[in-house]
CSV table of C-alpha atoms and ligand atoms in Angstrom, one decimal:
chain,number,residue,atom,x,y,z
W,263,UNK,CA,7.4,-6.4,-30.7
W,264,UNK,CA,8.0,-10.0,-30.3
W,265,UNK,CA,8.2,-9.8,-26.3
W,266,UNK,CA,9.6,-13.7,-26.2
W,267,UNK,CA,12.5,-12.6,-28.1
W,268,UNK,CA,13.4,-9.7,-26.2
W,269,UNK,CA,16.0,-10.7,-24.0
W,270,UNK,CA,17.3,-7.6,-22.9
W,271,UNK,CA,15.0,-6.9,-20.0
W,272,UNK,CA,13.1,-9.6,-18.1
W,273,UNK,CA,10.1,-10.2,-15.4
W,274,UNK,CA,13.4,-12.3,-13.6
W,275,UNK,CA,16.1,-9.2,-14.5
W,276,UNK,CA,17.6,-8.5,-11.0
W,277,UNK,CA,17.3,-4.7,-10.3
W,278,UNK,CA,20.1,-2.7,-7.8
W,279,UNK,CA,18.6,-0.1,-5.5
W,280,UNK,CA,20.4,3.2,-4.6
W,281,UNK,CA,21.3,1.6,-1.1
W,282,UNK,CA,23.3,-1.4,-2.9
W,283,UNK,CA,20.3,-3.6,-2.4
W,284,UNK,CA,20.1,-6.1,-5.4
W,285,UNK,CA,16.3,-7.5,-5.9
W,286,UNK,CA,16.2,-10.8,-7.9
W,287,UNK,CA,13.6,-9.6,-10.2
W,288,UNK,CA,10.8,-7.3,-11.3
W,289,UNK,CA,7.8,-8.3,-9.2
W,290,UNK,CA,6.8,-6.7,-6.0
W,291,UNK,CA,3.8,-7.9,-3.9
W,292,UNK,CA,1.9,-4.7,-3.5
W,293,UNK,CA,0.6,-4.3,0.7
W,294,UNK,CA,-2.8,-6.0,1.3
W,295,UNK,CA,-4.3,-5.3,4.8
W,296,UNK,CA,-4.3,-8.6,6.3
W,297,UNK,CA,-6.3,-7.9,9.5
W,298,UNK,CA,-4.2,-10.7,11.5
W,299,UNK,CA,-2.8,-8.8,14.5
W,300,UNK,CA,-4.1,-10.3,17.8
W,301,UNK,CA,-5.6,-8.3,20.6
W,302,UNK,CA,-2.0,-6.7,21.4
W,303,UNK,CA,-1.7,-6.3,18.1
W,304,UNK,CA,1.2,-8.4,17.8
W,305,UNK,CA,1.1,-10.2,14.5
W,306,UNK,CA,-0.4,-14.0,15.2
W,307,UNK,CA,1.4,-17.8,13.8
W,308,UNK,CA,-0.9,-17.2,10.5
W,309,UNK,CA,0.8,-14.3,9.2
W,310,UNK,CA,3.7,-16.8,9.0
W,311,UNK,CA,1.7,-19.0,7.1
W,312,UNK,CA,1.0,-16.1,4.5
W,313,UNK,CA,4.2,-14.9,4.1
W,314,UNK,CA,6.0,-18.2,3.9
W,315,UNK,CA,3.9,-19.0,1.3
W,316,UNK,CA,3.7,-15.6,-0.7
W,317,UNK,CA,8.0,-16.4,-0.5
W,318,UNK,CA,7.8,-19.1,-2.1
W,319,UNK,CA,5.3,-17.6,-4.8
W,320,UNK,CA,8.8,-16.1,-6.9
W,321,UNK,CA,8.0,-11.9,-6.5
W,322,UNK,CA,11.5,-10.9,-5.2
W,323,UNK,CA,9.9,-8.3,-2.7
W,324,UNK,CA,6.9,-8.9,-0.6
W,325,UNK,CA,5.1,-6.0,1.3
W,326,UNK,CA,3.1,-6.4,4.2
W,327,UNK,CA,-0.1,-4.7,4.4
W,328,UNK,CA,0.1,-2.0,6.2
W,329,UNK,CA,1.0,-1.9,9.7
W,330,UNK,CA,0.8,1.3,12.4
W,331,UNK,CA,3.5,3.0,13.9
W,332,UNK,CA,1.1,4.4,16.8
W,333,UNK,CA,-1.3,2.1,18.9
W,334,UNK,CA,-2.9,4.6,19.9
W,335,UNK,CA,-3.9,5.6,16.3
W,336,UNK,CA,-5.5,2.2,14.7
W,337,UNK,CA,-7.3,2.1,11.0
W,338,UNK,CA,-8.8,-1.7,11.7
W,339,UNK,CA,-9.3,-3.8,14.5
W,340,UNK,CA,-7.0,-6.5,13.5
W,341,UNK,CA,-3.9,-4.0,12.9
W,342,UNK,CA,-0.4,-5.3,13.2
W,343,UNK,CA,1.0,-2.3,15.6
W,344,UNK,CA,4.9,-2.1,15.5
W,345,UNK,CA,6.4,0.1,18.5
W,346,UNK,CA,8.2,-0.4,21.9
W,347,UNK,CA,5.8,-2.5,23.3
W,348,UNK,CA,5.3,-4.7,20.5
W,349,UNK,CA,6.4,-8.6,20.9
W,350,UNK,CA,9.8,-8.5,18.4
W,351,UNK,CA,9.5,-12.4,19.2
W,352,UNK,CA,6.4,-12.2,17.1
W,353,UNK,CA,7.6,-10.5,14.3
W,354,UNK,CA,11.1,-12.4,14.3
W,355,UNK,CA,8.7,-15.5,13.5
W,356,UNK,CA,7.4,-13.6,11.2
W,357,UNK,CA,10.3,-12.5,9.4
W,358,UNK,CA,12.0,-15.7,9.7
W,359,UNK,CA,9.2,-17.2,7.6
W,360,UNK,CA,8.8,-14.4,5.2
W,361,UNK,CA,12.1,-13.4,3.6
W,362,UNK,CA,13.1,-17.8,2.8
W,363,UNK,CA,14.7,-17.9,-0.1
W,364,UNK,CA,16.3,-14.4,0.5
W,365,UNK,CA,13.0,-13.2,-0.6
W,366,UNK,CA,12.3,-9.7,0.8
W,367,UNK,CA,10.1,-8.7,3.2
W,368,UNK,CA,9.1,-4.9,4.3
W,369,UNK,CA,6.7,-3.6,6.5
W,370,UNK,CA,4.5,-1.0,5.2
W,371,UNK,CA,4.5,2.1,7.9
W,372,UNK,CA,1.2,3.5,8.8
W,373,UNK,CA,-0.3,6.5,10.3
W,374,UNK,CA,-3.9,6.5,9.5
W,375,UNK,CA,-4.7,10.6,10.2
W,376,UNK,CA,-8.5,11.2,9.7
W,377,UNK,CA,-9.1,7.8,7.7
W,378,UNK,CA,-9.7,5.7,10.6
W,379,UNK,CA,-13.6,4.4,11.9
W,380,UNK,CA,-14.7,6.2,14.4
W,381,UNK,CA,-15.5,3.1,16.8
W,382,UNK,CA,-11.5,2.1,16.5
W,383,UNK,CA,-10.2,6.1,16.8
W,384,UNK,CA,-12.9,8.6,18.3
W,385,UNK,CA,-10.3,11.5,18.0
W,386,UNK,CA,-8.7,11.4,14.7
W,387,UNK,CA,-6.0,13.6,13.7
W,388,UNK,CA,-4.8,15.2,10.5
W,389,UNK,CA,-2.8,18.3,9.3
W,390,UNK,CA,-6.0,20.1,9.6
W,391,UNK,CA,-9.8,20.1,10.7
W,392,UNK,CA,-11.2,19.1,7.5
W,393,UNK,CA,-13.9,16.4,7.8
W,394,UNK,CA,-13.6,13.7,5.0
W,395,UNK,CA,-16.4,14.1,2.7
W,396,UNK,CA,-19.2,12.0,0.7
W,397,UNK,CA,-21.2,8.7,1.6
W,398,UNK,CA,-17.9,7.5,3.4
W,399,UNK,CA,-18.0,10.2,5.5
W,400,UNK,CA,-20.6,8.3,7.8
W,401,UNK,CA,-18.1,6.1,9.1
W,402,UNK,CA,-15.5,9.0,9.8
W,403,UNK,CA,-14.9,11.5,12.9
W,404,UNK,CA,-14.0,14.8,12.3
W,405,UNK,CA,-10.2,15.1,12.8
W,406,UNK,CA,-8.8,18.4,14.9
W,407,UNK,CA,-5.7,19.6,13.8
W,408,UNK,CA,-2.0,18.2,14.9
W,409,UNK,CA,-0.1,20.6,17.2
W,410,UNK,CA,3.7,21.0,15.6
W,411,UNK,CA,4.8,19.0,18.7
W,412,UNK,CA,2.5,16.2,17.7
W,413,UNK,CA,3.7,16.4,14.4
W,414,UNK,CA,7.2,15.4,15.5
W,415,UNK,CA,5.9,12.7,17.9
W,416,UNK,CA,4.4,11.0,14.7
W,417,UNK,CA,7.7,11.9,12.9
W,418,UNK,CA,9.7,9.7,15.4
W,419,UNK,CA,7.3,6.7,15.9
W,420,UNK,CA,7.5,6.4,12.1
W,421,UNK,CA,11.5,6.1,12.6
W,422,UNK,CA,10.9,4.2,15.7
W,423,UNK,CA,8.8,1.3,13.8
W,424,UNK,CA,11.1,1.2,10.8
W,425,UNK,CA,14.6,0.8,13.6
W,426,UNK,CA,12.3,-2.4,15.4
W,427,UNK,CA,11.7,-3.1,11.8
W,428,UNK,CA,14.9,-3.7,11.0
W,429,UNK,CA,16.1,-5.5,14.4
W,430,UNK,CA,13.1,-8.2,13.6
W,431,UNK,CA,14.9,-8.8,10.0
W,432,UNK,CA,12.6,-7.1,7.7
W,433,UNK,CA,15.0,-6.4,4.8
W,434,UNK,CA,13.4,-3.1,4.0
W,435,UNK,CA,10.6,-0.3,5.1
W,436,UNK,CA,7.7,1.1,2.7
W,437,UNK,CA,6.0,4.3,3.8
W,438,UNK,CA,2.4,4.4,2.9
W,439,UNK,CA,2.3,7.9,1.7
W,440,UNK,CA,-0.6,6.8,-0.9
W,441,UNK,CA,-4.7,6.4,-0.4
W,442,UNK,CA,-5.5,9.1,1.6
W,443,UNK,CA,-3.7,8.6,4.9
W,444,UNK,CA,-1.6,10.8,7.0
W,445,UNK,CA,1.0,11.1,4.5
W,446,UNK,CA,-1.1,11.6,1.5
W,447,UNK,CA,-3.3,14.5,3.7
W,448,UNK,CA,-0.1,16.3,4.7
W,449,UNK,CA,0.9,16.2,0.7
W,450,UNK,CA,-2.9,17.5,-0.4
W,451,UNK,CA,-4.1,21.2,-1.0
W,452,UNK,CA,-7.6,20.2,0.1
W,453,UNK,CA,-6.6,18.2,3.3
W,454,UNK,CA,-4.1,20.4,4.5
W,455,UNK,CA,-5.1,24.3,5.0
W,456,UNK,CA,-2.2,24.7,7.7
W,457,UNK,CA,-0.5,28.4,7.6
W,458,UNK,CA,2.3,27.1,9.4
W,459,UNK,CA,5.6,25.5,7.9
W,460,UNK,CA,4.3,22.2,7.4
W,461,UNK,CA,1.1,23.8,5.0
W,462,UNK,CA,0.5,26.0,2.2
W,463,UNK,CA,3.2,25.6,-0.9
W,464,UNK,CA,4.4,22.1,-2.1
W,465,UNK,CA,7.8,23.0,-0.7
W,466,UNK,CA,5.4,23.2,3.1
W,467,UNK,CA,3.3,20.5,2.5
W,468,UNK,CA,5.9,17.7,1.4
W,469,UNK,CA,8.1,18.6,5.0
W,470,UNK,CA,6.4,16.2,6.7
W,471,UNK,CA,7.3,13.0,3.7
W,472,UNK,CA,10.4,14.4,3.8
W,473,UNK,CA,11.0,14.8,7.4
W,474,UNK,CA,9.5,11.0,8.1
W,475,UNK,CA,12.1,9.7,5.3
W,476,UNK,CA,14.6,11.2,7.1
W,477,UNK,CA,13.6,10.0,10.3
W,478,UNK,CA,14.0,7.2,9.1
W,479,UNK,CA,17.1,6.9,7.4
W,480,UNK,CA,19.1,8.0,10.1
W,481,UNK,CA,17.6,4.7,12.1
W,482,UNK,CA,18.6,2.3,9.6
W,483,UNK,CA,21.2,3.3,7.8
W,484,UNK,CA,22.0,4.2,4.1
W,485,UNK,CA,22.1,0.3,3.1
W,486,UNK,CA,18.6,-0.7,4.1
W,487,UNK,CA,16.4,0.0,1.3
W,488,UNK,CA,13.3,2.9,2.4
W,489,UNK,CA,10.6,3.1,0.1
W,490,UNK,CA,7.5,4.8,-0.5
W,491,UNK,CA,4.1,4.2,-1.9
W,492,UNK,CA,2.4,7.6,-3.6
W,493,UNK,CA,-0.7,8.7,-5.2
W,494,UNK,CA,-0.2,10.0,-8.5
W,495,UNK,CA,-2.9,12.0,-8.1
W,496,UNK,CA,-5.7,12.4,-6.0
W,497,UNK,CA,-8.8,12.4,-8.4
W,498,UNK,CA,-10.3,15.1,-6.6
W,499,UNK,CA,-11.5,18.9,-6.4
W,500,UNK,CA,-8.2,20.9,-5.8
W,501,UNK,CA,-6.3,17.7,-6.3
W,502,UNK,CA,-3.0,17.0,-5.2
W,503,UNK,CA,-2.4,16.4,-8.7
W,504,UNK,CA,0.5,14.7,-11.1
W,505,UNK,CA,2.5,17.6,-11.2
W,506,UNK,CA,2.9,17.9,-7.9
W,507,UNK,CA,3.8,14.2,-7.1
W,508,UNK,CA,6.6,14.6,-9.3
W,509,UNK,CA,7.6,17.2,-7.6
W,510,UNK,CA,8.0,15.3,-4.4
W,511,UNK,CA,8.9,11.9,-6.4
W,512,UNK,CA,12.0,14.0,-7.3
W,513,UNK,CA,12.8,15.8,-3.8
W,514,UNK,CA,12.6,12.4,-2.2
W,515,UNK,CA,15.0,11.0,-5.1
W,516,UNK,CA,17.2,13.6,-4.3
W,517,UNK,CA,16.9,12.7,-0.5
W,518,UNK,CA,17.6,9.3,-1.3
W,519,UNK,CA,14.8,7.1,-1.7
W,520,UNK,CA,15.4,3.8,-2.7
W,521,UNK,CA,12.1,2.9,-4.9
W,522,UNK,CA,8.7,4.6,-5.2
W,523,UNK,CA,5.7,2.7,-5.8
W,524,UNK,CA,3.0,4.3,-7.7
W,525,UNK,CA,-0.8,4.2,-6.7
W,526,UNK,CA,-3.5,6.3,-6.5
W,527,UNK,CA,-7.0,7.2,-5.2
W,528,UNK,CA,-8.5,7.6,-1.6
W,529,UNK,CA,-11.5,6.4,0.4
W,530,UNK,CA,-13.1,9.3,-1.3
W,531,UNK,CA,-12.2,8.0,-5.0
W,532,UNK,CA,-11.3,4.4,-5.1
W,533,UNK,CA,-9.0,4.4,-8.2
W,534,UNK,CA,-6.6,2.3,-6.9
W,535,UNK,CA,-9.3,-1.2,-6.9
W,536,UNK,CA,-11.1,0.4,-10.0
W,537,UNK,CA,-11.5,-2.6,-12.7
W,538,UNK,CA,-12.0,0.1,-15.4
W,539,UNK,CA,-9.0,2.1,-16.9
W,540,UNK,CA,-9.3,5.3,-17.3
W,541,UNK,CA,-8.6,5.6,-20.5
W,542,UNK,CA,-8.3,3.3,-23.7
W,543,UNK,CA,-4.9,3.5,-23.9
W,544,UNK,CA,-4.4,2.5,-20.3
W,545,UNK,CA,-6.9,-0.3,-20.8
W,546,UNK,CA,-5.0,-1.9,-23.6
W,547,UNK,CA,-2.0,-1.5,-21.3
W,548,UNK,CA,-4.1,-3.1,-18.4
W,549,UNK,CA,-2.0,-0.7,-15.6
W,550,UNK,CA,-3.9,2.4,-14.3
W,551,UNK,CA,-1.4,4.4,-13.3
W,552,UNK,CA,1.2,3.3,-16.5
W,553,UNK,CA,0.9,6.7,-18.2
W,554,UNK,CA,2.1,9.0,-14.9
W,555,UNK,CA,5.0,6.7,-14.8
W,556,UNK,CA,5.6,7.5,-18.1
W,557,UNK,CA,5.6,11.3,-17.8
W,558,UNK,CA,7.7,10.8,-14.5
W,559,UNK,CA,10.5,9.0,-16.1
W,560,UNK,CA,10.9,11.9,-18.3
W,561,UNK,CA,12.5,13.5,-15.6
W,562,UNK,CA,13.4,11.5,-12.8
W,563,UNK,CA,15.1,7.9,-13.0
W,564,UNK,CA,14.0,7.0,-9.5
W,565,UNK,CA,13.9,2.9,-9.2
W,566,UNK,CA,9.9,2.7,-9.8
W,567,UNK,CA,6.9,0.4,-9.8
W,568,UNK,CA,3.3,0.8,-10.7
W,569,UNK,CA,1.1,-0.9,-9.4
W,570,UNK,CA,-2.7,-1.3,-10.3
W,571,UNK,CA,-4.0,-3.4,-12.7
W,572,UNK,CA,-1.5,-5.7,-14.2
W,573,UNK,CA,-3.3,-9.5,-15.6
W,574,UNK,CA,-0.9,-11.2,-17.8
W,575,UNK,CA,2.9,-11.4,-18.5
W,576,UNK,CA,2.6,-9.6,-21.7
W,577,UNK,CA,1.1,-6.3,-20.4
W,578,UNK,CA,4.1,-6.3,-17.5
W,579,UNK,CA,7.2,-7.1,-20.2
W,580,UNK,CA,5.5,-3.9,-22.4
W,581,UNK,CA,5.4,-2.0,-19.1
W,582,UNK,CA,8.9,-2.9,-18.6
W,583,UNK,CA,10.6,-2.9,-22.2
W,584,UNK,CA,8.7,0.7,-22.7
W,585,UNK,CA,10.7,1.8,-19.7
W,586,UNK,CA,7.2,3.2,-18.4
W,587,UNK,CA,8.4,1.5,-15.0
W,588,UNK,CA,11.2,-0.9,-13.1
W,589,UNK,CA,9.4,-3.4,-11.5
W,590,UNK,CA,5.8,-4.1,-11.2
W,591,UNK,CA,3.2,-4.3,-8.6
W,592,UNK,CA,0.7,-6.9,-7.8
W,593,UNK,CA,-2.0,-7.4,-5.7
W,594,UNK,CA,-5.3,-9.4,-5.8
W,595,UNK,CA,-3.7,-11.8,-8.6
W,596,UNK,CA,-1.6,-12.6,-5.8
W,597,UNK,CA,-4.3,-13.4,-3.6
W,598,UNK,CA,-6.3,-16.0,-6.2
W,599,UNK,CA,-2.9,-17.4,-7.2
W,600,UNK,CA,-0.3,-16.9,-4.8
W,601,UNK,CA,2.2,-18.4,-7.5
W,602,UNK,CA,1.2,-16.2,-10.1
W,603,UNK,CA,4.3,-14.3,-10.1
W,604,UNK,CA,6.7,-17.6,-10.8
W,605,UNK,CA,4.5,-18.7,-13.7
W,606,UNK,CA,4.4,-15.1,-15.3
W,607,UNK,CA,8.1,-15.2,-15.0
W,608,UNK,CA,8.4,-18.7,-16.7
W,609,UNK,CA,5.4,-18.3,-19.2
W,610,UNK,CA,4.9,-15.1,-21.0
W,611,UNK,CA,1.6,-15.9,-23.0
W,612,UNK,CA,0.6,-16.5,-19.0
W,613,UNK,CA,-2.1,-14.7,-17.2
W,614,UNK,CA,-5.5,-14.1,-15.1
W,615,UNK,CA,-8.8,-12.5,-15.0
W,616,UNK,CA,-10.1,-11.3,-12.1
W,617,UNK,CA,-13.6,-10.3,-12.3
W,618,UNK,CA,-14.7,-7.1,-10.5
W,619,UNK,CA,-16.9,-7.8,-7.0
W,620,UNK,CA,-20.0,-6.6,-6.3
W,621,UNK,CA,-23.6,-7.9,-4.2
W,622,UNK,CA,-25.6,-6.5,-7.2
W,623,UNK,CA,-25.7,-3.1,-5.0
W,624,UNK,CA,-23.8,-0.6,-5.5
W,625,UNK,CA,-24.6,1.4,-2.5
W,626,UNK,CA,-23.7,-2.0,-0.7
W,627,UNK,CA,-20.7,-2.8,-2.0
W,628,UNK,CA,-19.5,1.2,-1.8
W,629,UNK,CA,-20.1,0.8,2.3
W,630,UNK,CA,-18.8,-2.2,3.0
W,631,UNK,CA,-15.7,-1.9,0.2
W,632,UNK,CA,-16.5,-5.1,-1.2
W,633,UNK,CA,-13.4,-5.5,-3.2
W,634,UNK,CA,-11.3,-5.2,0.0
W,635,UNK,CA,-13.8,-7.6,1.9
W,636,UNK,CA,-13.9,-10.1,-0.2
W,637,UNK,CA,-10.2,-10.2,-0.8
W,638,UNK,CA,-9.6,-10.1,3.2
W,639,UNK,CA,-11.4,-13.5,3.1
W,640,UNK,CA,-9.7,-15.2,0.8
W,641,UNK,CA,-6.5,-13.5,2.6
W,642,UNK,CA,-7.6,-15.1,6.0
W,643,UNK,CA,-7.9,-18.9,4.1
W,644,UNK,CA,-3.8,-18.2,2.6
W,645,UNK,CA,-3.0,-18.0,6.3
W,646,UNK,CA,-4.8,-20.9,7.5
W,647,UNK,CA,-2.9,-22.8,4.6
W,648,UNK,CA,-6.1,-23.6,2.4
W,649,UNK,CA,-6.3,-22.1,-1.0
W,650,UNK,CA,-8.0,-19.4,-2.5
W,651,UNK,CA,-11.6,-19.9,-3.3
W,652,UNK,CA,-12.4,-18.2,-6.0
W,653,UNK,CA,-16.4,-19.0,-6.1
W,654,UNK,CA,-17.0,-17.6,-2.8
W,655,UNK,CA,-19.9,-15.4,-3.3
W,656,UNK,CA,-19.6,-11.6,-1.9
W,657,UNK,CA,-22.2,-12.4,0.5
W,658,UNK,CA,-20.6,-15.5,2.1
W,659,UNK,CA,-17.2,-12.8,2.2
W,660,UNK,CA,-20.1,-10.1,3.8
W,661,UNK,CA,-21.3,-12.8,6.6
W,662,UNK,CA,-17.9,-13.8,7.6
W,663,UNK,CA,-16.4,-10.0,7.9
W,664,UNK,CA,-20.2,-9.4,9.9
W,665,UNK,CA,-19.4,-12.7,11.9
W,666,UNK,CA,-15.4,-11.8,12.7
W,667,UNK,CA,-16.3,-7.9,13.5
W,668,UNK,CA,-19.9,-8.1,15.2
W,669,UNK,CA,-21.8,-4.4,15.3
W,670,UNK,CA,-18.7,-2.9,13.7
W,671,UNK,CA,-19.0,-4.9,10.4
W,672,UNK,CA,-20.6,-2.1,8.6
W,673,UNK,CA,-17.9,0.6,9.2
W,674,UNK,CA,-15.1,0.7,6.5
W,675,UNK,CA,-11.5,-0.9,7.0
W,676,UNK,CA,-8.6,-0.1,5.2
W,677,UNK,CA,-6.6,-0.1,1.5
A,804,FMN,C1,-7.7,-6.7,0.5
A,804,FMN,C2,-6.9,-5.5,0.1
A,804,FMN,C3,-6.2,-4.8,1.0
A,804,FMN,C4,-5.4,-3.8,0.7
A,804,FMN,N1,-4.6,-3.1,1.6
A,804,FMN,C5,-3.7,-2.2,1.3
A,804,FMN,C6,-2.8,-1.6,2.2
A,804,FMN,O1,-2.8,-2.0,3.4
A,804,FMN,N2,-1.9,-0.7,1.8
A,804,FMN,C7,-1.9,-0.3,0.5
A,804,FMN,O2,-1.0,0.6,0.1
A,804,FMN,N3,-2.7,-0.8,-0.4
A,804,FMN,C8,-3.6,-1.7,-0.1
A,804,FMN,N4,-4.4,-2.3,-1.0
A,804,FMN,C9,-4.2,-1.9,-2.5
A,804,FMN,C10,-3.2,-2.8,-3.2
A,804,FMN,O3,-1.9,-2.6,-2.6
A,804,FMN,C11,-3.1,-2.5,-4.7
A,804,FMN,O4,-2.7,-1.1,-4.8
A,804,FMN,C12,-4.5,-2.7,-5.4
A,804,FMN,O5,-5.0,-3.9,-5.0
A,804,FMN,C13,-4.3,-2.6,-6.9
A,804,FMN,O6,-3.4,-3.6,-7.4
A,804,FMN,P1,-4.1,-5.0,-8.2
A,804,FMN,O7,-4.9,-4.5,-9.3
A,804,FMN,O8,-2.8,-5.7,-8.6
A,804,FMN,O9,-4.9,-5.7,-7.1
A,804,FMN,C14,-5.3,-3.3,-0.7
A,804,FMN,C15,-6.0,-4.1,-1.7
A,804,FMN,C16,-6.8,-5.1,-1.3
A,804,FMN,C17,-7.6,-5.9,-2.4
């Protein structure tokens, strides 16, 4: 196919959400944790810096990393919190800076469960009292199980965060129901063991999705678009595996979800920053999570993106013209080149290589998440209005993450 001539479908085609919501065009900033919440967790004048210039960068939608609907439930030290006794100020700012030139901007919703360090949250909670496993474990409390009440208390703050949301003039929510949070251990067979209503069958286990979405809808309306970020599988023993996240990809569809964003992978399986595809034919397609999509749009026309992967203008326009997906996600080429997205728009023979990071040991780089670390950092230098730098060695990223975080440097943050 000779991509250049195809003029049907575009990277700068505008796309129409269920809710009437028109996005200019196919590129989404995928959530990267910033860490830049100050010591109220209110989000601090860099954050404005980031966003103002990730608007100007040409992705139609840009999602914040992901920010928690309950202080009293962090997954980092630098969290952005958004509840009652946030400073809307703060995020008006925010806002203000992030969505110029109509670009949109949406929080993504947090609740971290049982995939929080222990330092930050001594008591975790999840659907059930199953410690997470493996050489992360280390960094991990074991969670007790949420009492139903509970349940609907974390229910409410997530509708509580997306109605500030939408006061401040975010344009849009995301749930993070991907990478092994609450969400994602409500939806797995191996996280959630409850006997209750909200565990055993699919049906069971997607009630608490559901019930959030809901939530959440009746705060802001059926004109705001609500998303969602899924796994598309777990990659793990008794997996919550593809079948059944199109299962719930087509319930929450039917419930009225604007756009689902397709990811994958845990702190127990790191698929989603893998450099390797998984197969071949993903590699030559550069996405990870491209051939799920694929099988999901055989049965539900849900407004998607994938996310995962994607270099070069050419393997997004064959994601796109195969109909695999809607829009796609991007993360770290976003980082490196925050206006990666307009020049893959205006250039399709235009792209980047990002190499994989690593100290040389693997052990190392497995604890500390090296990938994320290293990313944060250049992250922190977008908000301080210097550029990426790309030659930063992992163990200048390593000193600065021990230098900003002290004794707790070694415990693992979040993705
Ligand atoms: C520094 C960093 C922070 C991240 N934080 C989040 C997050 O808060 N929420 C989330 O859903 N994914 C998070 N991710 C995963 C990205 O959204 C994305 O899924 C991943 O980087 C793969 O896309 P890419 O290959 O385009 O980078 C993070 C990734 C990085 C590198």
């Amino acid at each position: 196919m000779n991509i250049a001539e195809n003029k049907i479908l575009s990277l700068s085609s505008p796309l129409t959400l269920p809710c009437g919501a028109v996005l200019n065009n196919r590129l989404l900033k995928s959530a990267m944790s910033e860490q830049l919440g100050d010591k109220h967790h209110n989000p601090v004048p860099g954050l404005q810096t980031l966003y103002s210039t990730w608007a100007d960068g040409g992705q139609a939608v840009n999602v914040t990393g992901n920010i928690m609907v309950d202080r009293g439930a962090l997954g980092e030290p630098g969290n952005v919190v958004l509840d009652e006794d946030s400073d809307l100020e703060a995020f008006k700012r925010w806002t203000q800076a992030g969505t110029r030139g109509q670009t949109h901007l949406w929080p993504q919703l947090n609740h971290p469960g049982k995939q929080a360090p222990g330092f930050l949250y001594p008591e975790p909670v999840a659907p059930s009292a199953i410690p997470l496993e493996g050489e992360v474990s280390v960094n991990f409390n074991p969670p007790r199980a949420l009492l139903e009440e509970e349940i609907w208390q974390i229910i409410e703050r997530f509708a509580t965060s997306a109605r500030l949301a939408k006061e401040c003039g975010f344009t849009g929510v995301q749930i993070h129901g991907a990478h092994g949070y609450l969400v994602n251990q409500f939806l797995s067979p191996r996280h959630n063991q409850r006997q209750d209503q909200w565990g055993g069958s699919l049906e069971n286990r997607m009630r608490f999705v559901r019930e959030v979405y809901a939530a959440i809808r009746r705060q802001v309306g059926d004109l705001f678009p609500v998303a969602i970020k899924l796994n598309s599988a777990d990659f793990m023993d008794r997996e919550f595996g593809e079948d059944d996240c199109i299962q719930v990809i087509k319930t929450l569809a039917d419930d009225g979800i604007d756009l689902v964003e397709i990811s994958g992978g845990n702190y127990e399986k790191m698929a989603f920053l893998q450099e390797t595809a998984s197969s071949e034919r993903t590699a030559r397609r550069e996405a990870f999570f491209i051939e799920f999509a694929e099988n999901l749009r055989q049965v539900c026309k849900v407004p998607l993106v994938v996310t995962g992967g994607f270099r070069s203008a050419r393997g997004m326009l064959e994601a796109l013209h195969d109909d695999a997906t809607d829009m796609i996600g991007l993360g770290r080429s976003l980082v490196i080149d925050p206006a990666f997205a307009r020049k893959v728009i205006n250039n399709v023979h235009h792209g980047i290589h990002l190499q994989r990071r690593s100290t040389g040991f693997r052990k190392l780089d497995t604890l500390t998440m090296i990938d994320v670390q290293w990313y944060q950092q250049q992250i922190i230098r977008l908000s301080r209005g210097l550029p990426s730098k790309p030659e930063m060695s992992e163990w200048t990223a390593l000193l600065k993450m021990c230098w900003s975080l002290g004794g707790r440097a070694f415990q693992r943050t979040r993705a």
